[in-house]
Short mmCIF file of C-alpha atoms in Angstrom, two decimals:
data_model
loop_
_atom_site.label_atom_id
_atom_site.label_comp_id
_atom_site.label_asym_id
_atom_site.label_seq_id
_atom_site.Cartn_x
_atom_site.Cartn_y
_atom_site.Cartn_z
CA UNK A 6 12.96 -43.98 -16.20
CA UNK A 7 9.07 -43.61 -16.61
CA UNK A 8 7.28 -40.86 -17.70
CA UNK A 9 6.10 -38.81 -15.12
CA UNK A 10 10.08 -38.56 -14.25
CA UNK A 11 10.85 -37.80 -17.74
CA UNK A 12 8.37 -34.63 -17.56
CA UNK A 13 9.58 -33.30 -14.09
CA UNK A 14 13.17 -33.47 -15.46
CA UNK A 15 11.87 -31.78 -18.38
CA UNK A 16 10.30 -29.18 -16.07
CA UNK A 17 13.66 -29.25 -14.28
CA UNK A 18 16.05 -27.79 -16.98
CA UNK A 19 12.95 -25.46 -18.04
CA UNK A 20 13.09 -23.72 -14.85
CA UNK A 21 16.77 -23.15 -15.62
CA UNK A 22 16.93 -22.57 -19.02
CA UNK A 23 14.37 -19.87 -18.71
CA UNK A 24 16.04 -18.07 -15.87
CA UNK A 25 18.22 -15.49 -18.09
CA UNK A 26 15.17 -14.57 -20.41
CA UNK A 27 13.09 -13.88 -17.36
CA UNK A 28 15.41 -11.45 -15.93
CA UNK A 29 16.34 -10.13 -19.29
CA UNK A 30 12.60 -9.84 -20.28
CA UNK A 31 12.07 -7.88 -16.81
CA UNK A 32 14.57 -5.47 -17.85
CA UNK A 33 13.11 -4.67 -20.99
CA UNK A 34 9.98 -4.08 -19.45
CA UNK A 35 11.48 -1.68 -16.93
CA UNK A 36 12.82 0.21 -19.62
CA UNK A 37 10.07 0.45 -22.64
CA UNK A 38 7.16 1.18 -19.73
CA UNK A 39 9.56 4.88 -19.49
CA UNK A 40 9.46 5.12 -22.82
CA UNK A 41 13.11 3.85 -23.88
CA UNK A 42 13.74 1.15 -26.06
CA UNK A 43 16.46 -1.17 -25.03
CA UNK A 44 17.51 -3.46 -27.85
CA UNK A 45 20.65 -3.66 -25.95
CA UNK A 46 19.37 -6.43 -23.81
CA UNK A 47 21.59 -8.64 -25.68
CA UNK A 48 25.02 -7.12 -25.54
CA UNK A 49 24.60 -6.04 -21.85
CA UNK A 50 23.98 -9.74 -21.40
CA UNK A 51 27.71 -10.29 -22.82
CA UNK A 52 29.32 -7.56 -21.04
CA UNK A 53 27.78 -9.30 -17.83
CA UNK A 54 29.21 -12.95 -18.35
CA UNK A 55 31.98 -11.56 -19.08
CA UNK A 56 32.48 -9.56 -15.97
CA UNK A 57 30.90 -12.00 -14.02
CA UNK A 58 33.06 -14.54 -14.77
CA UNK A 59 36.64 -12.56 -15.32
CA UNK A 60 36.03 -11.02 -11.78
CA UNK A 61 34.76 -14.33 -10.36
CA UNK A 62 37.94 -16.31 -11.02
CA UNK A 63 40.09 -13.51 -9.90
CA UNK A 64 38.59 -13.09 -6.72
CA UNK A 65 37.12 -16.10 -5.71
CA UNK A 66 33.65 -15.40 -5.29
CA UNK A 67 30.66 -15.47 -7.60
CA UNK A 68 28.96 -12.46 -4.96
CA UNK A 69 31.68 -9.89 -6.48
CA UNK A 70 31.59 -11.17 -9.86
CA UNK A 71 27.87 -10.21 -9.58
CA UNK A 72 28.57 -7.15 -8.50
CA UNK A 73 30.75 -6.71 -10.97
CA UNK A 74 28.48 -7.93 -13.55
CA UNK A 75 25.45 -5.51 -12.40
CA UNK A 76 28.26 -2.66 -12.33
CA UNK A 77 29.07 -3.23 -16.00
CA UNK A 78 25.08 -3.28 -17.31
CA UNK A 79 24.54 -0.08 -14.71
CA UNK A 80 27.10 1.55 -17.06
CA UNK A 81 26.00 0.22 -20.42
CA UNK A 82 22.68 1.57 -19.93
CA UNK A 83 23.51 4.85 -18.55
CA UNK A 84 25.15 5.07 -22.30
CA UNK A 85 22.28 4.09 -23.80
CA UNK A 86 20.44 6.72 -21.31
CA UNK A 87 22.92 9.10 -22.12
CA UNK A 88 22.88 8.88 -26.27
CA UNK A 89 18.68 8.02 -26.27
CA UNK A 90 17.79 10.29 -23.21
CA UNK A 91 20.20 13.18 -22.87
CA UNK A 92 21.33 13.43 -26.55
CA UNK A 93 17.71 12.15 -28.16
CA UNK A 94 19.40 10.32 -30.26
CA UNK A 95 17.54 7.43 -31.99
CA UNK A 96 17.05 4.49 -29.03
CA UNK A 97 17.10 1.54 -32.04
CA UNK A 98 20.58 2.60 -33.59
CA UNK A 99 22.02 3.17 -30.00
CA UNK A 100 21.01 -0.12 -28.87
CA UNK A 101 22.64 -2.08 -31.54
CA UNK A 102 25.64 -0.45 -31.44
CA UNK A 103 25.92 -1.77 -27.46
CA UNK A 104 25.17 -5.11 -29.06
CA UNK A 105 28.50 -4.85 -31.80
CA UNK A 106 30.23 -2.87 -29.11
CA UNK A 107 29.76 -5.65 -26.73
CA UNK A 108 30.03 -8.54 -28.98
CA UNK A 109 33.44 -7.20 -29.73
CA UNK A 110 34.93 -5.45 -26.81
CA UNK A 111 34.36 -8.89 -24.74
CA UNK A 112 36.41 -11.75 -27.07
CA UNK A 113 38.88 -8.64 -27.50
CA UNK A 114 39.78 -7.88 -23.59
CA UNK A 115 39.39 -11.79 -23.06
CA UNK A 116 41.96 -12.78 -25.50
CA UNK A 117 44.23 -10.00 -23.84
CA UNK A 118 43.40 -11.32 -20.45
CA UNK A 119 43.74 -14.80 -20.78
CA UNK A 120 44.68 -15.39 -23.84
CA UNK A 121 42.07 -18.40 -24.70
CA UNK A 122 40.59 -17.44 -27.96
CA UNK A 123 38.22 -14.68 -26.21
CA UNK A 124 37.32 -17.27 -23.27
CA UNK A 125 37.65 -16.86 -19.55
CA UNK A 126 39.38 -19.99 -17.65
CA UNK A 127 36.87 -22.11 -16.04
CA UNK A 128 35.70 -21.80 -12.72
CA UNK A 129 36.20 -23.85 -10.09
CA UNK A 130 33.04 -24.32 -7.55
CA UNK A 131 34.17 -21.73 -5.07
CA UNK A 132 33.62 -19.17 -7.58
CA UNK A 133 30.39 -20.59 -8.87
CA UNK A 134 26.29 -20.21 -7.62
CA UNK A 135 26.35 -24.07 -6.21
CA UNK A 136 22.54 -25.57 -6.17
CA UNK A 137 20.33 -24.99 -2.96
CA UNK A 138 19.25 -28.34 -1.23
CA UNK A 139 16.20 -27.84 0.46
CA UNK A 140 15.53 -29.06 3.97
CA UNK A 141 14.44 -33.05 3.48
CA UNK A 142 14.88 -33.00 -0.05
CA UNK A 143 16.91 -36.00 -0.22
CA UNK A 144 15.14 -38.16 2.35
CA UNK A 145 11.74 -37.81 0.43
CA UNK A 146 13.03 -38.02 -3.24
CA UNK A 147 11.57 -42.01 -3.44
CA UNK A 148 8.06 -40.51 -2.15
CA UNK A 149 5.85 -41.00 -5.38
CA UNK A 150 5.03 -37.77 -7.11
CA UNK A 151 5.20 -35.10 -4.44
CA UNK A 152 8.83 -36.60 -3.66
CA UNK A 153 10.09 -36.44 -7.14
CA UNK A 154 8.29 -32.48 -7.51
CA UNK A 155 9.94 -31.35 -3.49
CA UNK A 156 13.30 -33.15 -4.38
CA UNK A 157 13.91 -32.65 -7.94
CA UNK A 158 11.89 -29.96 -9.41
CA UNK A 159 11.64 -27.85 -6.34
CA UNK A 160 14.83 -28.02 -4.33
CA UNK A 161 18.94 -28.01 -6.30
CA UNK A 162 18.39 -24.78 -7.68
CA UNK A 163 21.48 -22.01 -7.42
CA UNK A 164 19.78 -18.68 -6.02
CA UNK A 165 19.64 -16.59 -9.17
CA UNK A 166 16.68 -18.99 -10.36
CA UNK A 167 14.78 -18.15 -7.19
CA UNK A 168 15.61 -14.72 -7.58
CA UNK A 169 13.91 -14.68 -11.38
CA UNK A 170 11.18 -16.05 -10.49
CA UNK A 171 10.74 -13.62 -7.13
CA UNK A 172 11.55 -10.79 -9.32
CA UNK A 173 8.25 -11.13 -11.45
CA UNK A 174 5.54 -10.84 -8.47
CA UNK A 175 8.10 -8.02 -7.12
CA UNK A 176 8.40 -6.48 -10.36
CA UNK A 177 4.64 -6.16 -10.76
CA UNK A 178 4.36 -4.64 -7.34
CA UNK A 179 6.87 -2.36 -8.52
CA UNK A 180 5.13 -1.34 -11.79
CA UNK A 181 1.53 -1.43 -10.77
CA UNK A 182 1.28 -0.66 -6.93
CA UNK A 183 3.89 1.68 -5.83
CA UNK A 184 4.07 5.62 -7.00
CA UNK A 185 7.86 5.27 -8.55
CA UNK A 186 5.57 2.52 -11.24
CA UNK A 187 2.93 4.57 -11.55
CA UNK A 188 4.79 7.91 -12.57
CA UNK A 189 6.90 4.95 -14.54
CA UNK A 190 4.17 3.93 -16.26
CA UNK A 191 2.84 7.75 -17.10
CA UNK A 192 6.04 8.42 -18.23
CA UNK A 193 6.10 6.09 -21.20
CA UNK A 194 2.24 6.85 -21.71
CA UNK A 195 2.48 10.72 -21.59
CA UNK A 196 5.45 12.77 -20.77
CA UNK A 197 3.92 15.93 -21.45
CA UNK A 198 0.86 15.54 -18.76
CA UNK A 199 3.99 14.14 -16.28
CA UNK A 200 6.18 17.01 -16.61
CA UNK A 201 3.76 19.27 -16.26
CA UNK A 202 2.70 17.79 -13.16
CA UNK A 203 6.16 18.54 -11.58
CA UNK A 204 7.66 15.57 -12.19
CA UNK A 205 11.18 14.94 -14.03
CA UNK A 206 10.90 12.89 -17.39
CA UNK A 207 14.72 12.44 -17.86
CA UNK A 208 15.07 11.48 -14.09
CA UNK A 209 12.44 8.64 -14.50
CA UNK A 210 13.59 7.36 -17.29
CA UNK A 211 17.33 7.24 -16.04
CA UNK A 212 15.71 5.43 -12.91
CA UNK A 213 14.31 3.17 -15.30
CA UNK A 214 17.63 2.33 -17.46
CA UNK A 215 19.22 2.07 -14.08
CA UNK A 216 16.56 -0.99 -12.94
CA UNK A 217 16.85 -2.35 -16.16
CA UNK A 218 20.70 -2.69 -16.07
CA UNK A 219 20.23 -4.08 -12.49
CA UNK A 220 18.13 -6.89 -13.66
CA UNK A 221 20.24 -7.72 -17.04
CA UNK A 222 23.27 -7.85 -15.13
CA UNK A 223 21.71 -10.00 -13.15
CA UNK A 224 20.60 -12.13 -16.50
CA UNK A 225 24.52 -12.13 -17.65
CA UNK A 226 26.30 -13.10 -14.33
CA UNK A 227 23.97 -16.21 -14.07
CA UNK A 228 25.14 -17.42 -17.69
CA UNK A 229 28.68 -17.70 -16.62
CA UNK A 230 28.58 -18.00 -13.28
CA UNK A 231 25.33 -19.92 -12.43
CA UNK A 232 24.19 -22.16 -15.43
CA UNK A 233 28.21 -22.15 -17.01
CA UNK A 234 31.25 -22.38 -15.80
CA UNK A 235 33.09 -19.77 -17.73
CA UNK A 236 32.50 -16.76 -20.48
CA UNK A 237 32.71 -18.15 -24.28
CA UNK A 238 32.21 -15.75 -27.17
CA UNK A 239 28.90 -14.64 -27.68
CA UNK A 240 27.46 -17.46 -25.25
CA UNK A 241 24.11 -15.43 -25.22
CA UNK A 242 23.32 -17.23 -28.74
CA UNK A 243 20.68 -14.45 -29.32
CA UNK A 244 18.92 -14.66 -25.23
CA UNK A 245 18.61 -10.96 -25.63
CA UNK A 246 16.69 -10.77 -28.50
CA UNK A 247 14.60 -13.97 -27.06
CA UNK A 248 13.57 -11.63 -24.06
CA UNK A 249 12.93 -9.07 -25.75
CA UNK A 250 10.28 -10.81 -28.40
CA UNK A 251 9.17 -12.65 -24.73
CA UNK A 252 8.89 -9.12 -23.34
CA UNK A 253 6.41 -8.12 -26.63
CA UNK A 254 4.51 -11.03 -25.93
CA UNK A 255 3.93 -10.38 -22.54
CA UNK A 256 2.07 -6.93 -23.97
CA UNK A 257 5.06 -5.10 -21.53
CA UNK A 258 3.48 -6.98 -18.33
CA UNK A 259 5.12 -9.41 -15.69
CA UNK A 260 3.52 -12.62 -15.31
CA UNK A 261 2.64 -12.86 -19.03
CA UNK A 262 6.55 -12.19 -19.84
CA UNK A 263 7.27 -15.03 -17.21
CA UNK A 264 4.77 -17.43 -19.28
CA UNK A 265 6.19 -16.50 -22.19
CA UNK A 266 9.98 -17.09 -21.10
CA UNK A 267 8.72 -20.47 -19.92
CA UNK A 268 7.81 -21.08 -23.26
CA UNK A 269 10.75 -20.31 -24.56
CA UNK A 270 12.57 -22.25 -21.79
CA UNK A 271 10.95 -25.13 -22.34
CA UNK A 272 11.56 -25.36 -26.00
CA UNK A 273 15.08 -25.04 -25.31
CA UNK A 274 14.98 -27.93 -22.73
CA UNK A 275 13.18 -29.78 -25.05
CA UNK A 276 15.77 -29.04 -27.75
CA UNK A 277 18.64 -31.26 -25.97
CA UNK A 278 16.35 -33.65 -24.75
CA UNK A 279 14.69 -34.69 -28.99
CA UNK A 280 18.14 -34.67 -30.06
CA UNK A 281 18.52 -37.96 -31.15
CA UNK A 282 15.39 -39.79 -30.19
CA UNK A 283 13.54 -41.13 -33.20
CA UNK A 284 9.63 -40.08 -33.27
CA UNK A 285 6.79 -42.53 -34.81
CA UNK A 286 6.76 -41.69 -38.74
CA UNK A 287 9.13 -38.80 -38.76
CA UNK A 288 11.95 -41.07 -37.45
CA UNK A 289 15.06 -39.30 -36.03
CA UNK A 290 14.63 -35.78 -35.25
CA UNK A 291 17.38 -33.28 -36.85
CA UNK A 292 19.53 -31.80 -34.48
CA UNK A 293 19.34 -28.58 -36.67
CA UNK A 294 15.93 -28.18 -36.50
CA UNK A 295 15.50 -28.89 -32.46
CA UNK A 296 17.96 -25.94 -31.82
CA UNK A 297 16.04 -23.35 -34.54
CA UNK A 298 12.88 -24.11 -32.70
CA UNK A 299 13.05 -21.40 -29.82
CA UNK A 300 14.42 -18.77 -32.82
CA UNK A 301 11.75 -20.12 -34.88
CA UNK A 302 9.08 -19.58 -32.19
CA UNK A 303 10.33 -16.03 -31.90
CA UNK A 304 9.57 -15.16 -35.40
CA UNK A 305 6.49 -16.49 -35.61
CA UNK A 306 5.55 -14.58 -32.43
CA UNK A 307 6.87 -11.42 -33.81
CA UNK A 308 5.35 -11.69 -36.95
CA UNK A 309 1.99 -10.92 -35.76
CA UNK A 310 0.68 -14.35 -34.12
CA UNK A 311 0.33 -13.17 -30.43
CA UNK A 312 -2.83 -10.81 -31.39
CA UNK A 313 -1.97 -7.01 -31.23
CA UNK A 314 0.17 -5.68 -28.62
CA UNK A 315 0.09 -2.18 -28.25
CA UNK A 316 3.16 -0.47 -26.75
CA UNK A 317 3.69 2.36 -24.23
CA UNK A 318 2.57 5.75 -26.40
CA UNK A 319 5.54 7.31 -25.76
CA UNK A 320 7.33 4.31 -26.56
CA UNK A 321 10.99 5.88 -28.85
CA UNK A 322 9.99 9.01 -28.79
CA UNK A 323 12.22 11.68 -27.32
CA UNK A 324 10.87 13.84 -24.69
CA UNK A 325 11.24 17.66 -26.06
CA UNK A 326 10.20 19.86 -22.76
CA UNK A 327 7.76 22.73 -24.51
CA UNK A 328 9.07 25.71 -23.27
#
């Protein structure tokens, strides 16, 4: 295998390691533009695998265990919308208790469905997304270059990685070119100056929640459905949080978000592909330290490294209507 194939295969699992935190980071977006924070991200990821796949292997069909899975998010963040929005309550303390809710709740009704130590059975292909061959695909894979890219890196997809990536030029049409984004955006930038002009704050931002939970389920089902075979405890391994610091990144804006989840994608690719090989004067590379490096990234992003990104104003804050 030579090394341009090496990279496009590289390239390959990127694409599809990078899917969830795409959608995931999309939702967050949706949701902190309105002014909401949603450190849920991460157990609405759960409580979509989990749905997604329990629903997919009783029915048959990884369509209703998407439903299914964008049913259950819907509902988790109208909770969050109703204890952050409604209530005022505080958005951080809401959304972690989704996360321990959901972290919980999921290896609890799986051992009382199925009885496997909190895991769903495994699916068989009829109730999986199967990869999309594109037209020609296989008859120019042994073209050099533009062969390997069409065949390989291009085509064998399942639709929920086309869908991620569609999502992010249709989620910045969304946010910067239609009037629902633009009262979005005022929303989480002034609530006040919104309201007054006639328009609902609490409606908008339950619109928001409601896109949000559309995309994370979205996010969840593809776990267990698309890139798995089945739900395992906590098989998020922290995705949720990944978006989220890929979402801060982004400075709350599509296409940087999708650069940043690349990032992050790659990494993990990467991860699985150093385990084991043995580098010039570091010799073999830990398997421990290959899998910290996409939580490792985070941190450092976190901590300050990405220059300043400044939030939506409005950004936690409970709207109070002056009377």
């Amino acid at each position: 295998m030579d090394t341009f194939q090496l990279i496009i295969l590289l390239l390959d699992a990127t694409l599809r390691t990078s899917t969830p935190l795409i959608l995931a980071a999309l939702a967050g977006m949706f949701s902190e533009r309105s002014g909401t924070i949603n450190l849920a991200l991460e157990g609405m990821m759960l409580g979509g695998a989990f749905s997604a796949a329990a629903i997919a292997f009783y029915v048959g069909s990884p369509w209703v265990g998407l439903l299914a899975a964008i049913a259950t998010t819907i509902a988790l963040s109208l909770l969050h919308g109703f204890a952050c929005i409604t209530h005022k309550g505080n958005q951080v303390v809401s959304g972690m208790a989704i996360n321990i809710l959901m972290s919980g709740l999921t290896a609890l009704v799986g051992i009382a469905l199925f009885a496997q130590g909190g895991k769903t059975p495994a699916l068989d292909k009829g109730s999986r997304f199967q990869p999309i061959t594109f037209p020609g695909a296989d008859a120019v894979q042994d073209v050099p270059v533009l062969g390997l890219i069409y065949s390989e890196l291009l085509s064998g997809h399942n639709i929920l990685v086309y869908v991620a990536f569609l999502a992010v030029p249709a989620g910045w049409w969304v946010m910067y070119r239609t009037r629902f984004g633009l009262r979005l955006r005022a929303v989480g930038e002034n609530p006040g100056a919104v309201d007054t002009a006639g328009i609902g704050v609490v409606a908008m931002r339950y619109r928001a929640v409601i896109c949000s939970g559309v995309l994370v389920g979205m996010s969840g089902a593809y776990l267990s459905t698309a890139q798995g075979a089945s739900f395992l405890q906590d098989m998020t391994a922290g995705k949720g949080y990944i978006a989220l610091a890929a979402m801060v990144f982004g400075k709350w804006r599509p296409f940087p978000a999708l650069a940043a989840c690349l990032l992050f994608g790659f990494l993990d690719a990467a991860a699985t592909r150093l385990q084991g090989v043995v580098l010039p004067g570091i010799g073999e590379v830990p398997v421990q330290l290959v899998q910290a490096l996409p939580y490792i990234l985070t941190v450092i992003l976190l901590a300050g490294f990405i220059g300043r990104a400044i939030p939506p104003k409005a950004l936690g804050r409970a709207y109070v209507k002056e009377r």
